[in-house]
Coordinates of C-alpha atoms in Angstrom, one line a residue:
M1177 CA -170.1 -131.8 -119.5
K1178 CA -174.0 -133.7 -119.3
R1179 CA -173.2 -134.8 -115.4
F1180 CA -172.3 -131.0 -114.8
L1181 CA -175.3 -129.4 -116.5
L1182 CA -177.9 -131.9 -114.9
L1183 CA -176.4 -130.7 -111.9
F1184 CA -176.5 -126.8 -112.9
I1185 CA -180.1 -127.4 -114.0
A1186 CA -180.5 -128.7 -109.9
V1187 CA -179.6 -124.9 -108.8
I1188 CA -181.5 -123.4 -111.9
V1189 CA -184.7 -125.0 -110.8
A1190 CA -184.1 -124.0 -107.3
L1191 CA -184.7 -120.3 -108.6
S1192 CA -188.0 -120.8 -110.3
T1193 CA -190.0 -120.1 -107.2
V1194 CA -192.9 -118.1 -108.3
V1195 CA -196.5 -118.1 -106.9
T1196 CA -196.8 -120.8 -104.5
A1197 CA -194.1 -120.7 -101.7
P1198 CA -195.4 -120.0 -98.1
Q1199 CA -195.5 -116.0 -97.8
R1200 CA -193.0 -114.8 -95.9
S1201 CA -190.3 -112.1 -95.3
A1202 CA -187.6 -112.4 -97.7
A1203 CA -185.4 -112.4 -94.4
A1204 CA -187.1 -115.1 -93.3
T1205 CA -184.4 -117.3 -93.7
A1206 CA -180.8 -116.1 -93.9
S1207 CA -179.6 -114.8 -97.4
L1208 CA -176.8 -116.2 -99.3
A1209 CA -175.1 -113.0 -100.0
N1210 CA -172.4 -113.5 -97.7
F1211 CA -171.0 -116.1 -99.9
F1212 CA -170.5 -113.6 -102.7
P1213 CA -167.6 -110.8 -103.2
A1214 CA -168.8 -107.2 -102.2
D1215 CA -168.8 -105.9 -106.0
T1216 CA -170.7 -108.9 -107.4
F1217 CA -172.5 -108.0 -110.9
A1218 CA -175.7 -109.4 -110.7
F1219 CA -177.4 -111.6 -107.7
V1220 CA -180.1 -113.9 -107.6
D1221 CA -181.5 -115.1 -104.4
V1222 CA -184.0 -117.3 -104.0
D1223 CA -186.7 -118.6 -100.9
T1224 CA -186.9 -122.1 -102.0
S1225 CA -189.1 -123.6 -99.1
N1226 CA -191.6 -125.0 -100.8
L1227 CA -190.0 -126.2 -104.3
P1228 CA -192.0 -129.2 -105.2
A1229 CA -195.2 -127.5 -105.5
T1230 CA -193.5 -124.3 -106.8
I1231 CA -192.2 -126.3 -110.1
T1232 CA -196.1 -127.7 -110.5
T1233 CA -197.5 -124.4 -110.6
L1234 CA -194.7 -123.2 -112.6
T1235 CA -194.9 -125.5 -115.4
D1236 CA -199.1 -124.7 -115.6
I1237 CA -198.0 -120.5 -116.2
I1238 CA -195.3 -121.9 -118.8
T1239 CA -197.0 -124.4 -121.0
T1240 CA -200.1 -122.3 -120.9
I1241 CA -198.1 -119.2 -122.1
D1242 CA -196.3 -121.3 -124.5
H1243 CA -197.6 -124.5 -125.5
R1244 CA -194.2 -125.7 -127.1
V1245 CA -192.9 -126.4 -123.9
P1246 CA -194.2 -130.4 -122.8
A1247 CA -195.7 -130.5 -119.8
N1248 CA -193.6 -133.2 -119.3
W1249 CA -189.9 -131.5 -119.1
T1250 CA -189.1 -133.1 -115.8
Q1251 CA -189.7 -136.6 -117.0
V1252 CA -187.2 -135.3 -119.8
I1253 CA -184.4 -134.6 -116.9
E1254 CA -185.0 -137.5 -115.2
Q1255 CA -184.3 -139.7 -118.4
Q1256 CA -180.9 -138.1 -119.1
A1257 CA -180.2 -138.4 -115.3
T1258 CA -181.4 -142.3 -115.5
Q1259 CA -178.6 -142.9 -118.2
I1260 CA -176.1 -141.2 -116.3
A1261 CA -176.7 -143.5 -113.0
G1262 CA -177.9 -146.1 -114.6
R1263 CA -180.9 -146.7 -112.3
P1264 CA -184.1 -144.9 -112.4
I1265 CA -184.1 -141.7 -111.2
S1266 CA -186.9 -139.4 -109.2
F1267 CA -187.1 -135.6 -110.0
E1268 CA -188.6 -134.9 -107.1
K1269 CA -186.5 -137.0 -104.9
D1270 CA -183.0 -137.4 -105.9
L1271 CA -182.7 -134.2 -108.1
I1272 CA -184.1 -131.8 -105.7
G1273 CA -185.0 -133.4 -103.0
W1274 CA -182.5 -132.4 -100.7
I1275 CA -182.7 -128.6 -101.5
G1276 CA -183.2 -126.6 -98.4
E1277 CA -184.5 -123.2 -97.7
R1278 CA -182.4 -121.1 -100.1
A1279 CA -180.6 -120.9 -103.6
A1280 CA -178.4 -118.0 -105.1
V1281 CA -176.7 -117.5 -108.5
G1282 CA -173.9 -115.3 -108.0
V1283 CA -172.0 -113.2 -111.2
Y1284 CA -168.8 -111.7 -111.2
V1285 CA -167.5 -109.2 -113.9
P1286 CA -164.0 -107.7 -112.8
A1287 CA -164.1 -104.0 -113.5
E1288 CA -161.6 -104.3 -116.5
T1289 CA -163.6 -106.9 -118.4
F1290 CA -166.9 -104.5 -117.9
K1291 CA -165.6 -101.8 -118.9
A1292 CA -163.9 -103.9 -121.9
S1293 CA -167.4 -104.9 -123.1
L1294 CA -168.5 -101.7 -122.8
L1295 CA -166.2 -100.0 -125.0
G1296 CA -166.6 -103.0 -127.5
R1297 CA -162.8 -103.7 -127.1
S1298 CA -163.4 -107.6 -125.3
G1299 CA -161.9 -109.8 -128.0
G1300 CA -158.1 -110.5 -126.1
T1301 CA -158.3 -113.3 -123.9
E1302 CA -155.9 -111.7 -121.6
L1303 CA -159.0 -110.3 -120.1
P1304 CA -159.9 -111.1 -116.1
K1305 CA -162.4 -114.6 -116.7
T1306 CA -166.4 -113.6 -115.9
L1307 CA -167.4 -116.1 -113.0
I1308 CA -170.5 -117.7 -112.0
A1309 CA -171.4 -119.5 -109.0
G1310 CA -174.8 -121.3 -107.7
L1311 CA -175.1 -122.2 -104.5
V1312 CA -178.0 -123.8 -102.7
T1313 CA -178.6 -125.1 -99.1
V1314 CA -178.6 -128.7 -97.9
K1315 CA -181.5 -130.0 -95.9
D1316 CA -180.7 -133.7 -96.5
E1317 CA -177.0 -134.2 -96.3
A1318 CA -177.0 -138.0 -97.4
L1319 CA -179.6 -137.3 -100.3
A1320 CA -177.1 -134.6 -101.8
D1321 CA -174.3 -136.8 -101.4
A1322 CA -175.9 -139.6 -102.9
F1323 CA -177.0 -137.1 -106.1
L1324 CA -173.2 -136.6 -106.6
K1325 CA -172.4 -139.8 -106.8
L1326 CA -175.4 -141.0 -109.2
M1327 CA -173.6 -138.0 -111.2
R1328 CA -171.0 -140.0 -111.3
L1329 CA -168.5 -136.8 -109.9
T1330 CA -165.3 -137.4 -108.6
P1331 CA -164.2 -136.4 -105.2
Q1332 CA -161.3 -134.6 -104.4
T1333 CA -160.8 -133.6 -101.2
E1334 CA -158.5 -130.6 -100.6
Q1335 CA -156.1 -130.4 -98.1
G1336 CA -157.2 -128.4 -95.3
A1337 CA -160.1 -126.5 -97.2
T1338 CA -162.6 -125.3 -94.5
I1339 CA -165.5 -123.2 -94.8
N1340 CA -166.9 -122.2 -91.3
G1341 CA -164.9 -124.9 -89.9
E1342 CA -166.8 -127.3 -91.8
A1343 CA -164.4 -129.2 -94.4
V1344 CA -165.0 -128.5 -98.0
T1345 CA -165.1 -132.0 -100.6
L1346 CA -164.4 -130.7 -104.2
Y1347 CA -165.9 -133.2 -107.0
S1348 CA -165.1 -132.7 -110.8
D1349 CA -165.9 -134.4 -114.0
A1350 CA -164.1 -135.1 -116.8
G1351 CA -164.6 -131.1 -118.1
N1352 CA -162.8 -130.1 -114.8
N1353 CA -166.3 -129.1 -113.8
R1354 CA -166.4 -128.6 -110.3
V1355 CA -168.6 -128.7 -107.1
A1356 CA -167.7 -128.0 -103.9
R1357 CA -169.6 -129.6 -100.4
W1358 CA -169.7 -129.0 -96.8
K1359 CA -172.0 -129.4 -94.2
G1360 CA -175.5 -127.5 -95.2
Y1361 CA -174.4 -126.2 -98.8
L1362 CA -173.4 -127.0 -102.3
A1363 CA -172.0 -124.4 -104.4
V1364 CA -171.5 -125.6 -108.4
G1365 CA -169.6 -123.7 -111.3
D1366 CA -166.6 -121.2 -110.2
V1367 CA -166.7 -122.6 -106.5
D1368 CA -163.3 -120.5 -105.6
L1369 CA -165.7 -117.4 -105.8
V1370 CA -167.6 -119.1 -103.3
M1371 CA -164.6 -120.4 -101.5
A1372 CA -162.9 -116.9 -101.5
T1373 CA -165.6 -115.2 -100.3
A1374 CA -166.4 -117.8 -97.6
R1375 CA -162.7 -117.4 -95.8
N1376 CA -162.9 -113.1 -96.4
K1377 CA -166.0 -112.0 -94.8
A1378 CA -165.0 -108.4 -94.9
A1379 CA -165.5 -108.1 -98.4
R1380 CA -169.1 -109.9 -98.6
L1381 CA -171.8 -108.5 -100.9
D1382 CA -174.2 -109.0 -97.9
T1383 CA -171.8 -105.7 -96.3
D1384 CA -172.1 -103.6 -99.6
A1385 CA -173.9 -100.2 -98.8
N1386 CA -175.7 -100.2 -102.4
Y1387 CA -176.8 -103.9 -102.2
Q1388 CA -178.0 -102.9 -98.5
K1389 CA -179.7 -100.3 -100.3
M1390 CA -181.8 -102.2 -102.9
V1391 CA -182.7 -105.4 -100.0
A1392 CA -184.1 -102.7 -98.3
T1393 CA -186.7 -102.2 -100.6
L1394 CA -188.0 -105.4 -100.7
R1395 CA -191.2 -106.0 -99.6
P1396 CA -192.7 -108.8 -96.5
G1397 CA -193.8 -112.2 -98.7
T1398 CA -190.7 -111.6 -101.1
L1399 CA -189.8 -114.7 -102.6
A1400 CA -186.8 -114.0 -104.9
S1401 CA -184.8 -110.9 -106.1
V1402 CA -182.7 -110.1 -108.6
F1403 CA -179.6 -107.4 -107.7
S1404 CA -177.5 -106.0 -110.5
R1405 CA -175.0 -103.2 -110.7
I1406 CA -177.1 -101.8 -113.9
P1407 CA -179.8 -99.9 -112.8
F1408 CA -182.4 -101.7 -114.9
S1409 CA -185.8 -100.3 -114.5
G1410 CA -189.5 -100.3 -116.3
S1411 CA -189.2 -96.2 -116.2
S1412 CA -188.6 -94.9 -119.9
A1413 CA -185.7 -93.0 -118.0
Y1414 CA -183.9 -96.1 -118.3
V1415 CA -183.9 -96.4 -122.1
L1416 CA -180.5 -95.0 -122.0
V1417 CA -179.1 -97.8 -119.6
L1418 CA -180.7 -100.6 -121.6
G1419 CA -179.2 -98.5 -125.1
L1420 CA -175.6 -98.3 -123.4
M1421 CA -175.4 -101.4 -121.6
G1422 CA -177.6 -104.0 -123.6
P1423 CA -174.6 -105.1 -125.9
T1424 CA -172.2 -105.2 -122.9
I1425 CA -174.4 -107.6 -121.0
G1426 CA -174.9 -109.7 -123.9
N1427 CA -171.2 -110.0 -124.3
I1428 CA -170.7 -110.9 -120.7
F1429 CA -173.4 -113.8 -121.0
S1430 CA -172.4 -115.5 -124.0
N1431 CA -168.9 -115.4 -122.6
I1432 CA -170.7 -117.5 -119.6
V1433 CA -173.0 -119.7 -122.3
A1434 CA -169.5 -120.3 -124.1
G1435 CA -167.9 -121.5 -120.7
L1436 CA -171.0 -123.6 -119.5
Q1437 CA -170.7 -125.3 -123.2
G1438 CA -167.3 -126.0 -123.3
T1439 CA -166.5 -123.6 -126.2
P1440 CA -162.8 -123.4 -127.4
T1441 CA -161.1 -120.2 -125.8
P1442 CA -160.3 -117.9 -128.8
T1443 CA -156.7 -117.4 -130.0
P1444 CA -155.3 -114.6 -128.1
S1445 CA -155.2 -111.0 -129.3
P1446 CA -154.1 -107.7 -128.0
T1447 CA -156.9 -105.4 -126.1
P1448 CA -156.6 -101.6 -127.5
Q1449 CA -156.4 -99.1 -124.8
P1450 CA -159.0 -97.1 -124.4
S1451 CA -158.6 -93.0 -124.9
A1452 CA -158.9 -90.9 -121.3
D1453 CA -162.7 -90.1 -122.7
E1454 CA -163.5 -93.6 -123.2
D1455 CA -161.8 -94.9 -119.9
A1456 CA -163.9 -92.2 -117.8
F1457 CA -167.0 -93.1 -119.7
A1458 CA -166.8 -96.6 -119.0
E1459 CA -165.7 -95.5 -115.0
A1460 CA -169.1 -93.8 -115.1
A1461 CA -170.9 -96.3 -116.5
L1462 CA -169.8 -99.0 -114.4
A1463 CA -170.6 -97.0 -111.5
L1464 CA -174.2 -95.3 -112.9
G1465 CA -176.1 -97.3 -110.4
T1466 CA -177.8 -100.5 -109.1
S1467 CA -181.3 -102.2 -109.4
I1468 CA -183.3 -105.2 -108.0
Y1469 CA -185.8 -106.8 -108.6
S1470 CA -188.3 -108.8 -106.7
V1471 CA -191.5 -111.7 -107.3
R1472 CA -194.2 -112.0 -104.6
S1473 CA -197.8 -112.9 -103.9
D1474 CA -200.5 -112.0 -101.7
G1475 CA -202.9 -115.4 -103.3
K1476 CA -204.7 -112.5 -105.3
H1477 CA -202.0 -110.7 -107.4
L1478 CA -199.0 -112.0 -108.8
I1479 CA -196.0 -109.1 -108.1
L1480 CA -193.1 -108.2 -110.1
E1481 CA -191.0 -105.1 -108.5
S1482 CA -187.9 -103.3 -109.6
S1483 CA -186.2 -101.1 -107.5
A1484 CA -183.3 -98.7 -109.5
W1485 CA -181.3 -96.3 -108.1
L1486 CA -178.7 -93.8 -110.6
N1487 CA -175.6 -92.4 -108.9
P1488 CA -175.6 -88.5 -109.2
D1489 CA -172.2 -88.5 -109.1
A1490 CA -171.4 -91.2 -112.1
V1491 CA -174.2 -89.1 -114.2
K1492 CA -172.2 -86.2 -113.6
S1493 CA -169.3 -87.7 -114.9
M1494 CA -171.1 -89.0 -117.7
A1495 CA -172.8 -85.4 -118.7
T1496 CA -169.0 -83.9 -118.6
V1497 CA -167.4 -86.7 -120.7
L1498 CA -170.3 -86.8 -123.1
K1499 CA -170.1 -83.0 -123.3
M1500 CA -173.9 -82.5 -122.3
P1501 CA -174.3 -80.4 -119.3
S1502 CA -178.0 -80.9 -119.4
L1503 CA -177.8 -84.5 -119.1
E1504 CA -177.8 -84.8 -115.0
A1505 CA -181.3 -82.8 -115.1
A1506 CA -182.6 -85.3 -117.9
L1507 CA -181.5 -88.6 -115.9
L1508 CA -182.1 -87.5 -112.4
T1509 CA -185.3 -84.8 -112.5
A1510 CA -188.2 -86.9 -111.2
P1511 CA -191.6 -86.7 -112.7
K1512 CA -194.3 -85.2 -110.8
P1513 CA -196.9 -87.7 -109.3
I1514 CA -200.2 -87.9 -110.9
G1515 CA -203.1 -85.5 -110.1
G1516 CA -205.9 -88.1 -110.4
T1517 CA -208.0 -85.7 -112.7
L1518 CA -208.5 -87.9 -115.5
I1519 CA -209.2 -91.0 -113.9
D1520 CA -213.2 -90.7 -114.2
S1521 CA -212.5 -89.0 -117.8
V1522 CA -211.5 -92.9 -119.2
P1523 CA -214.2 -95.7 -119.7
S1524 CA -214.7 -98.6 -118.2
S1525 CA -215.1 -101.0 -121.1
A1526 CA -211.6 -99.7 -122.2
S1527 CA -209.3 -102.8 -122.8
A1528 CA -206.1 -100.8 -122.3
V1529 CA -205.2 -97.6 -120.7
L1530 CA -202.3 -95.4 -119.9
L1531 CA -202.9 -92.7 -117.1
G1532 CA -199.6 -90.5 -116.6
T1533 CA -198.1 -86.8 -116.0
D1534 CA -195.4 -84.3 -116.8
I1535 CA -195.3 -84.6 -120.4
R1536 CA -192.3 -81.8 -120.1
Q1537 CA -190.3 -84.4 -118.4
I1538 CA -190.9 -87.0 -120.7
Y1539 CA -189.9 -84.5 -123.6
E1540 CA -186.8 -83.5 -121.9
S1541 CA -185.9 -87.0 -120.6
T1542 CA -186.4 -88.7 -124.0
L1543 CA -184.4 -85.9 -125.6
G1544 CA -181.8 -86.5 -122.9
F1545 CA -181.5 -90.3 -123.4
T1546 CA -181.7 -90.1 -127.3
A1547 CA -178.4 -87.6 -127.3
A1548 CA -176.8 -89.4 -124.6
F1549 CA -177.5 -92.7 -126.2
M1550 CA -175.7 -91.2 -130.1
A1551 CA -173.2 -89.5 -128.4
A1552 CA -171.9 -92.7 -126.8
Q1553 CA -172.1 -94.4 -129.6
Q1554 CA -169.6 -91.9 -130.9
L1555 CA -167.5 -92.0 -128.4
T1556 CA -167.3 -95.6 -128.2
G1557 CA -167.6 -96.2 -132.0
S1558 CA -164.9 -95.9 -134.9
Q1559 CA -164.3 -92.0 -134.3
H1560 CA -163.9 -92.0 -130.8
K1561 CA -164.6 -88.6 -129.9
I1562 CA -168.3 -86.5 -129.8
N1563 CA -169.0 -83.7 -132.0
G1564 CA -170.5 -81.5 -129.3
D1565 CA -173.4 -80.9 -127.0
M1566 CA -175.7 -83.2 -129.2
L1567 CA -178.9 -82.7 -126.8
T1568 CA -178.5 -79.0 -127.6
M1569 CA -178.5 -79.8 -131.3
Y1570 CA -181.5 -82.1 -131.0
K1571 CA -183.4 -79.2 -129.1
M1572 CA -182.6 -76.8 -132.0
Q1573 CA -183.5 -79.5 -134.3
L1574 CA -186.9 -79.9 -133.4
E1575 CA -187.6 -76.5 -132.8
A1576 CA -186.6 -75.5 -136.4
G1577 CA -189.0 -78.5 -138.2
A1578 CA -191.7 -77.6 -135.8
M1579 CA -191.8 -74.6 -137.0
M1580 CA -191.2 -75.1 -140.9
S1581 CA -194.1 -77.7 -140.7
L1582 CA -196.6 -76.6 -138.1
G1583 CA -195.9 -72.7 -137.0
I1584 CA -195.4 -73.6 -133.7
S1585 CA -192.4 -73.8 -131.1
P1586 CA -192.9 -77.0 -128.8
E1587 CA -190.6 -75.3 -126.3
R1588 CA -193.0 -71.6 -126.4
D1589 CA -196.1 -72.9 -127.8
L1590 CA -196.8 -76.3 -126.5
L1591 CA -195.2 -77.6 -123.0
P1592 CA -196.2 -74.4 -121.1
W1593 CA -200.0 -75.7 -121.1
L1594 CA -199.2 -79.0 -121.6
D1595 CA -198.5 -79.5 -117.7
G1596 CA -201.3 -81.7 -116.4
D1597 CA -202.5 -85.7 -116.7
F1598 CA -202.7 -87.3 -119.8
A1599 CA -204.5 -90.5 -120.2
A1600 CA -204.5 -92.7 -123.4
Y1601 CA -207.4 -95.8 -123.8
M1602 CA -208.5 -98.2 -126.1
T1603 CA -212.1 -99.1 -126.8
L1604 CA -213.6 -101.8 -128.7
N1605 CA -215.3 -100.8 -132.0
Q1606 CA -215.7 -103.0 -135.2
N1607 CA -217.1 -100.4 -137.0
G1608 CA -214.2 -97.7 -136.2
V1609 CA -212.1 -95.5 -138.2
F1610 CA -209.0 -97.8 -137.5
S1611 CA -211.1 -100.9 -138.4
T1612 CA -212.4 -99.3 -141.7
L1613 CA -208.2 -98.5 -142.4
S1614 CA -206.9 -101.9 -141.3
Q1615 CA -209.6 -103.9 -142.8
G1616 CA -210.8 -105.3 -139.2
Q1617 CA -207.3 -105.8 -138.0
L1618 CA -207.6 -103.0 -135.6
P1619 CA -211.2 -103.3 -134.7
A1620 CA -210.8 -100.1 -131.7
D1621 CA -210.8 -96.8 -131.3
S1622 CA -207.6 -95.1 -129.6
T1623 CA -208.3 -91.8 -127.7
V1624 CA -205.8 -89.1 -126.1
L1625 CA -206.8 -86.5 -123.1
I1626 CA -204.7 -84.2 -121.5
A1627 CA -205.5 -81.5 -118.8
V1628 CA -205.0 -78.1 -120.0
S1629 CA -203.6 -75.7 -117.2
D1630 CA -203.9 -72.4 -120.1
T1631 CA -207.3 -72.7 -122.3
E1632 CA -206.3 -69.6 -123.9
K1633 CA -202.9 -70.5 -124.8
A1634 CA -204.3 -74.4 -125.9
Q1635 CA -206.5 -72.7 -128.0
V1636 CA -204.3 -70.5 -130.0
T1637 CA -202.0 -73.4 -130.6
L1638 CA -204.8 -75.8 -131.9
A1639 CA -206.0 -73.2 -134.0
T1640 CA -202.6 -72.5 -136.0
L1641 CA -202.0 -76.6 -136.1
N1642 CA -205.6 -76.6 -137.4
V1643 CA -204.4 -74.5 -140.4
A1644 CA -200.9 -75.9 -141.1
I1645 CA -202.5 -79.7 -141.4
S1646 CA -205.0 -78.5 -143.5
K1647 CA -202.3 -77.0 -145.4
Q1648 CA -200.4 -80.1 -145.6
N1649 CA -203.5 -82.0 -146.6
G1650 CA -204.5 -79.5 -149.5
S1651 CA -207.5 -78.7 -147.9
K1652 CA -209.5 -75.7 -146.3
A1653 CA -208.7 -75.6 -142.5
S1654 CA -211.7 -77.0 -140.9
E1655 CA -214.1 -75.2 -138.3
P1656 CA -214.8 -76.4 -134.6
D1657 CA -217.8 -78.9 -134.8
A1658 CA -220.8 -78.4 -132.3
N1659 CA -218.3 -80.4 -129.4
G1660 CA -215.5 -77.6 -130.1
L1661 CA -213.5 -80.2 -132.3
Y1662 CA -211.5 -79.7 -135.7
T1663 CA -211.2 -82.1 -138.3
V1664 CA -207.9 -83.5 -139.6
S1665 CA -209.7 -85.4 -142.8
L1666 CA -208.2 -89.0 -143.9
P1667 CA -208.8 -91.4 -146.3
T1668 CA -212.0 -93.0 -147.3
E1669 CA -213.9 -90.5 -145.8
Q1670 CA -212.8 -91.0 -142.6
S1671 CA -211.5 -88.4 -139.9
I1672 CA -209.5 -87.7 -136.5
R1673 CA -211.0 -84.8 -134.5
F1674 CA -208.9 -82.8 -132.1
G1675 CA -209.8 -79.5 -129.8
L1676 CA -210.8 -78.7 -125.6
V1677 CA -213.6 -80.5 -124.3
K1678 CA -214.0 -78.7 -120.6
D1679 CA -210.6 -77.9 -120.1
T1680 CA -209.0 -81.2 -121.4
L1681 CA -207.2 -81.7 -124.8
L1682 CA -209.3 -84.5 -126.8
I1683 CA -208.0 -86.5 -129.8
T1684 CA -209.9 -89.3 -130.9
P1685 CA -211.2 -90.6 -134.5
M1686 CA -214.5 -89.4 -135.3
S1687 CA -216.2 -92.9 -134.2
G1688 CA -215.1 -92.5 -131.0
V1689 CA -216.5 -88.8 -130.1
E1690 CA -219.6 -90.5 -128.8
T1691 CA -217.5 -92.6 -126.2
A1692 CA -215.0 -90.0 -125.6
I1693 CA -217.5 -87.3 -124.9
G1694 CA -219.3 -89.3 -122.4
A1695 CA -216.2 -90.0 -120.8
L1696 CA -215.6 -86.8 -120.1
E1697 CA -219.0 -86.0 -118.7
A1698 CA -218.1 -89.1 -116.3
K1699 CA -220.7 -91.8 -117.8
S1700 CA -219.6 -95.1 -116.4
P1701 CA -215.8 -94.4 -115.5
L1702 CA -213.2 -96.6 -115.1
S1703 CA -212.7 -95.2 -111.6
G1704 CA -216.0 -97.0 -110.7
D1705 CA -215.1 -100.6 -112.4
A1706 CA -214.6 -103.5 -109.9
T1707 CA -212.1 -104.9 -112.1
W1708 CA -209.6 -101.7 -112.3
S1709 CA -210.5 -101.4 -108.2
S1710 CA -209.3 -104.9 -107.8
A1711 CA -205.8 -103.6 -109.4
A1712 CA -205.9 -100.5 -108.1
E1713 CA -205.4 -101.9 -104.5
L1714 CA -201.9 -102.3 -105.0
L1715 CA -200.9 -98.8 -106.0
P1716 CA -199.4 -96.6 -104.0
E1717 CA -200.4 -93.1 -102.7
Q1718 CA -198.2 -91.6 -105.3
Y1719 CA -197.0 -92.4 -109.0
S1720 CA -196.5 -90.8 -112.0
Q1721 CA -197.2 -93.4 -114.7
V1722 CA -200.0 -96.2 -114.8
W1723 CA -200.6 -98.9 -118.0
Y1724 CA -203.3 -101.2 -117.3
L1725 CA -204.8 -104.0 -119.2
N1726 CA -208.9 -105.5 -118.4
A1727 CA -208.3 -108.6 -119.8
A1728 CA -212.3 -109.5 -120.4
N1729 CA -212.1 -106.2 -123.1
L1730 CA -208.9 -107.3 -124.3
R1731 CA -210.4 -110.7 -125.3
A1732 CA -213.5 -109.1 -126.5
F1733 CA -211.1 -107.2 -129.1
L1734 CA -208.6 -109.7 -129.8
K1735 CA -212.3 -111.8 -130.8
A1736 CA -213.0 -109.4 -133.1
I1737 CA -210.0 -109.0 -135.1
D1738 CA -210.5 -110.3 -138.4
S1739 CA -207.4 -112.8 -139.2
S1740 CA -209.1 -114.1 -142.2
T1741 CA -207.1 -113.0 -144.7
S1742 CA -203.6 -114.2 -142.6
P1743 CA -203.5 -117.3 -140.9
T1744 CA -200.3 -116.8 -139.5
F1745 CA -201.4 -113.5 -137.9
G1746 CA -204.8 -115.4 -136.8
E1747 CA -202.4 -117.7 -134.9
Q1748 CA -200.9 -115.1 -133.4
V1749 CA -203.7 -113.7 -132.1
R1750 CA -205.1 -116.9 -130.3
Q1751 CA -201.9 -117.1 -128.8
I1752 CA -202.3 -114.1 -127.3
D1753 CA -205.9 -115.0 -126.1
Q1754 CA -204.1 -117.9 -124.4
I1755 CA -202.6 -115.6 -122.3
V1756 CA -204.3 -113.2 -121.5
M1757 CA -207.1 -115.9 -120.2
A1758 CA -205.6 -117.0 -117.5
F1759 CA -205.7 -113.7 -115.4
E1760 CA -208.3 -111.1 -114.8
S1761 CA -205.9 -107.7 -115.3
A1762 CA -202.8 -106.7 -115.6
M1763 CA -200.9 -103.0 -114.5
I1764 CA -197.6 -101.7 -114.6
Y1765 CA -197.2 -98.4 -112.4
Y1766 CA -194.1 -96.2 -111.8
R1767 CA -193.3 -94.1 -108.9
A1768 CA -190.3 -92.1 -107.9
G1769 CA -189.2 -92.1 -104.9
E1770 CA -187.7 -88.9 -102.8
D1771 CA -184.6 -90.8 -101.7
G1772 CA -183.8 -91.2 -105.6
I1773 CA -184.7 -94.9 -105.9
N1774 CA -187.3 -94.9 -108.5
E1775 CA -190.1 -98.1 -108.0
T1776 CA -192.0 -100.0 -111.1
A1777 CA -194.5 -102.9 -110.5
Y1778 CA -196.3 -105.2 -112.6
V1779 CA -199.1 -106.6 -111.2
L1780 CA -201.3 -109.8 -112.7
T1781 CA -204.4 -109.7 -110.7
L1782 CA -205.2 -113.5 -111.0
K1783 CA -208.7 -115.2 -111.8

């Protein structure tokens, strides 16, 4: 088993390309997708043309982030391989020196197994097996064959076995783990998955329309990509996907790990049959969409990008099954692009910034995803049925609660004028409200800005809120101060201020008012900051949301934290600082494409 795991490590290491590989298009070397079936559940495809340098860089990054990882981890693998081979083994020459320009791993999950996992009915061992295979191109045939011999794997030439006219040699170990070798390639794991697909070119992943749609989003210079039949994305719109699919994916991969470790097969038990609604829900989930993650670098930025597509037909089916007619709009309505009205109202001293727009869409989608998740839990849980339209019920409850406690209706009194851009940011302040309340553990002021389209309606609503909040606090309603801000009293004579300033709703602690007012007057704005400008080079022409961290400002915040009362907390802060010091800034942006493909990018600007 150890021999097989070492071989598998060689394939996984080949999938480690992050920063230092040469800048080339993902299509510069042929993809290995043509060796995997069209309905492959997940597929990792990597350019491995500069693997030794990549491993060195990868080691530096990992050991900087997590000091528990030994810098000499490759030597540990060398020692294990040496024990098996009976002679000294070189990691770079013997273990990975034969790997060519591409490597891939494919995971095949039969539809029946996926649906049973989604519905929590995967205990029966009569379900089809999840298959996983690794495949690498081979640049040195002799060295690859010598490596297999070093691992003491037994060759077994299958009678008449060929791939593309090349004879296939099969290897296995005592645990019946298999390796397939033919000219230019080495496959490990469930090698029949690769071999069968290679002989049936009409059913290949590279001919699948959804796979092609995702691959078409990859940028030049892509080093590695991960395709999935689940529409993962960084957008909040996919919280529902994570909620619904998380346990399913956990079940699938726990079975894979159990197979690699040789865990005994459980005693067979019958798999209960799903109801018609459960079956329809599982079918919709299986067809819900696709996504692809990719990594690239331009030497200045390290970029992780994701693209995700939701299948409108599957969303419609899911809405019908969940008895939620408005779910389609919640999932498929794209947010508007940011208008750029608030970028000059955020100070350059901010360490963390959020820029966004379309609060109504966020409100509708959040309620929709929450309701859909709860309805799905009812359907797939013990009761196996749904109690009506939960989205409508949630809206009614929220409206009633807001009217009872604050005297306002979100639908009538808030959302109509909260239709512009919004921003939230954090600035260092060791003497601020939050620093006082947290005893120095949060030495910062947090500020929220929302562009207002109807100031008259906004003033009426804010005055109503001021009275309602004062009543809840048992105090007299406050009068607007010189800046037009109301006051919400807090313990220790501190307060939060809110109100309209220059057609912008401002919410900030009293200690942050001066900075916030100055920023609204465009004094030292974020847009003029060199660090922001460097990160913003990669922003698309239109986007709906941006999260931004300035590493220097964030490190100043971390150093100002008073962790004297908790050594454990202090150590955690120091670990975070070790990570932050490795880059200049970090940014996440999200955009909704007109073709229904939503894109998210995670950008590190390197020092």
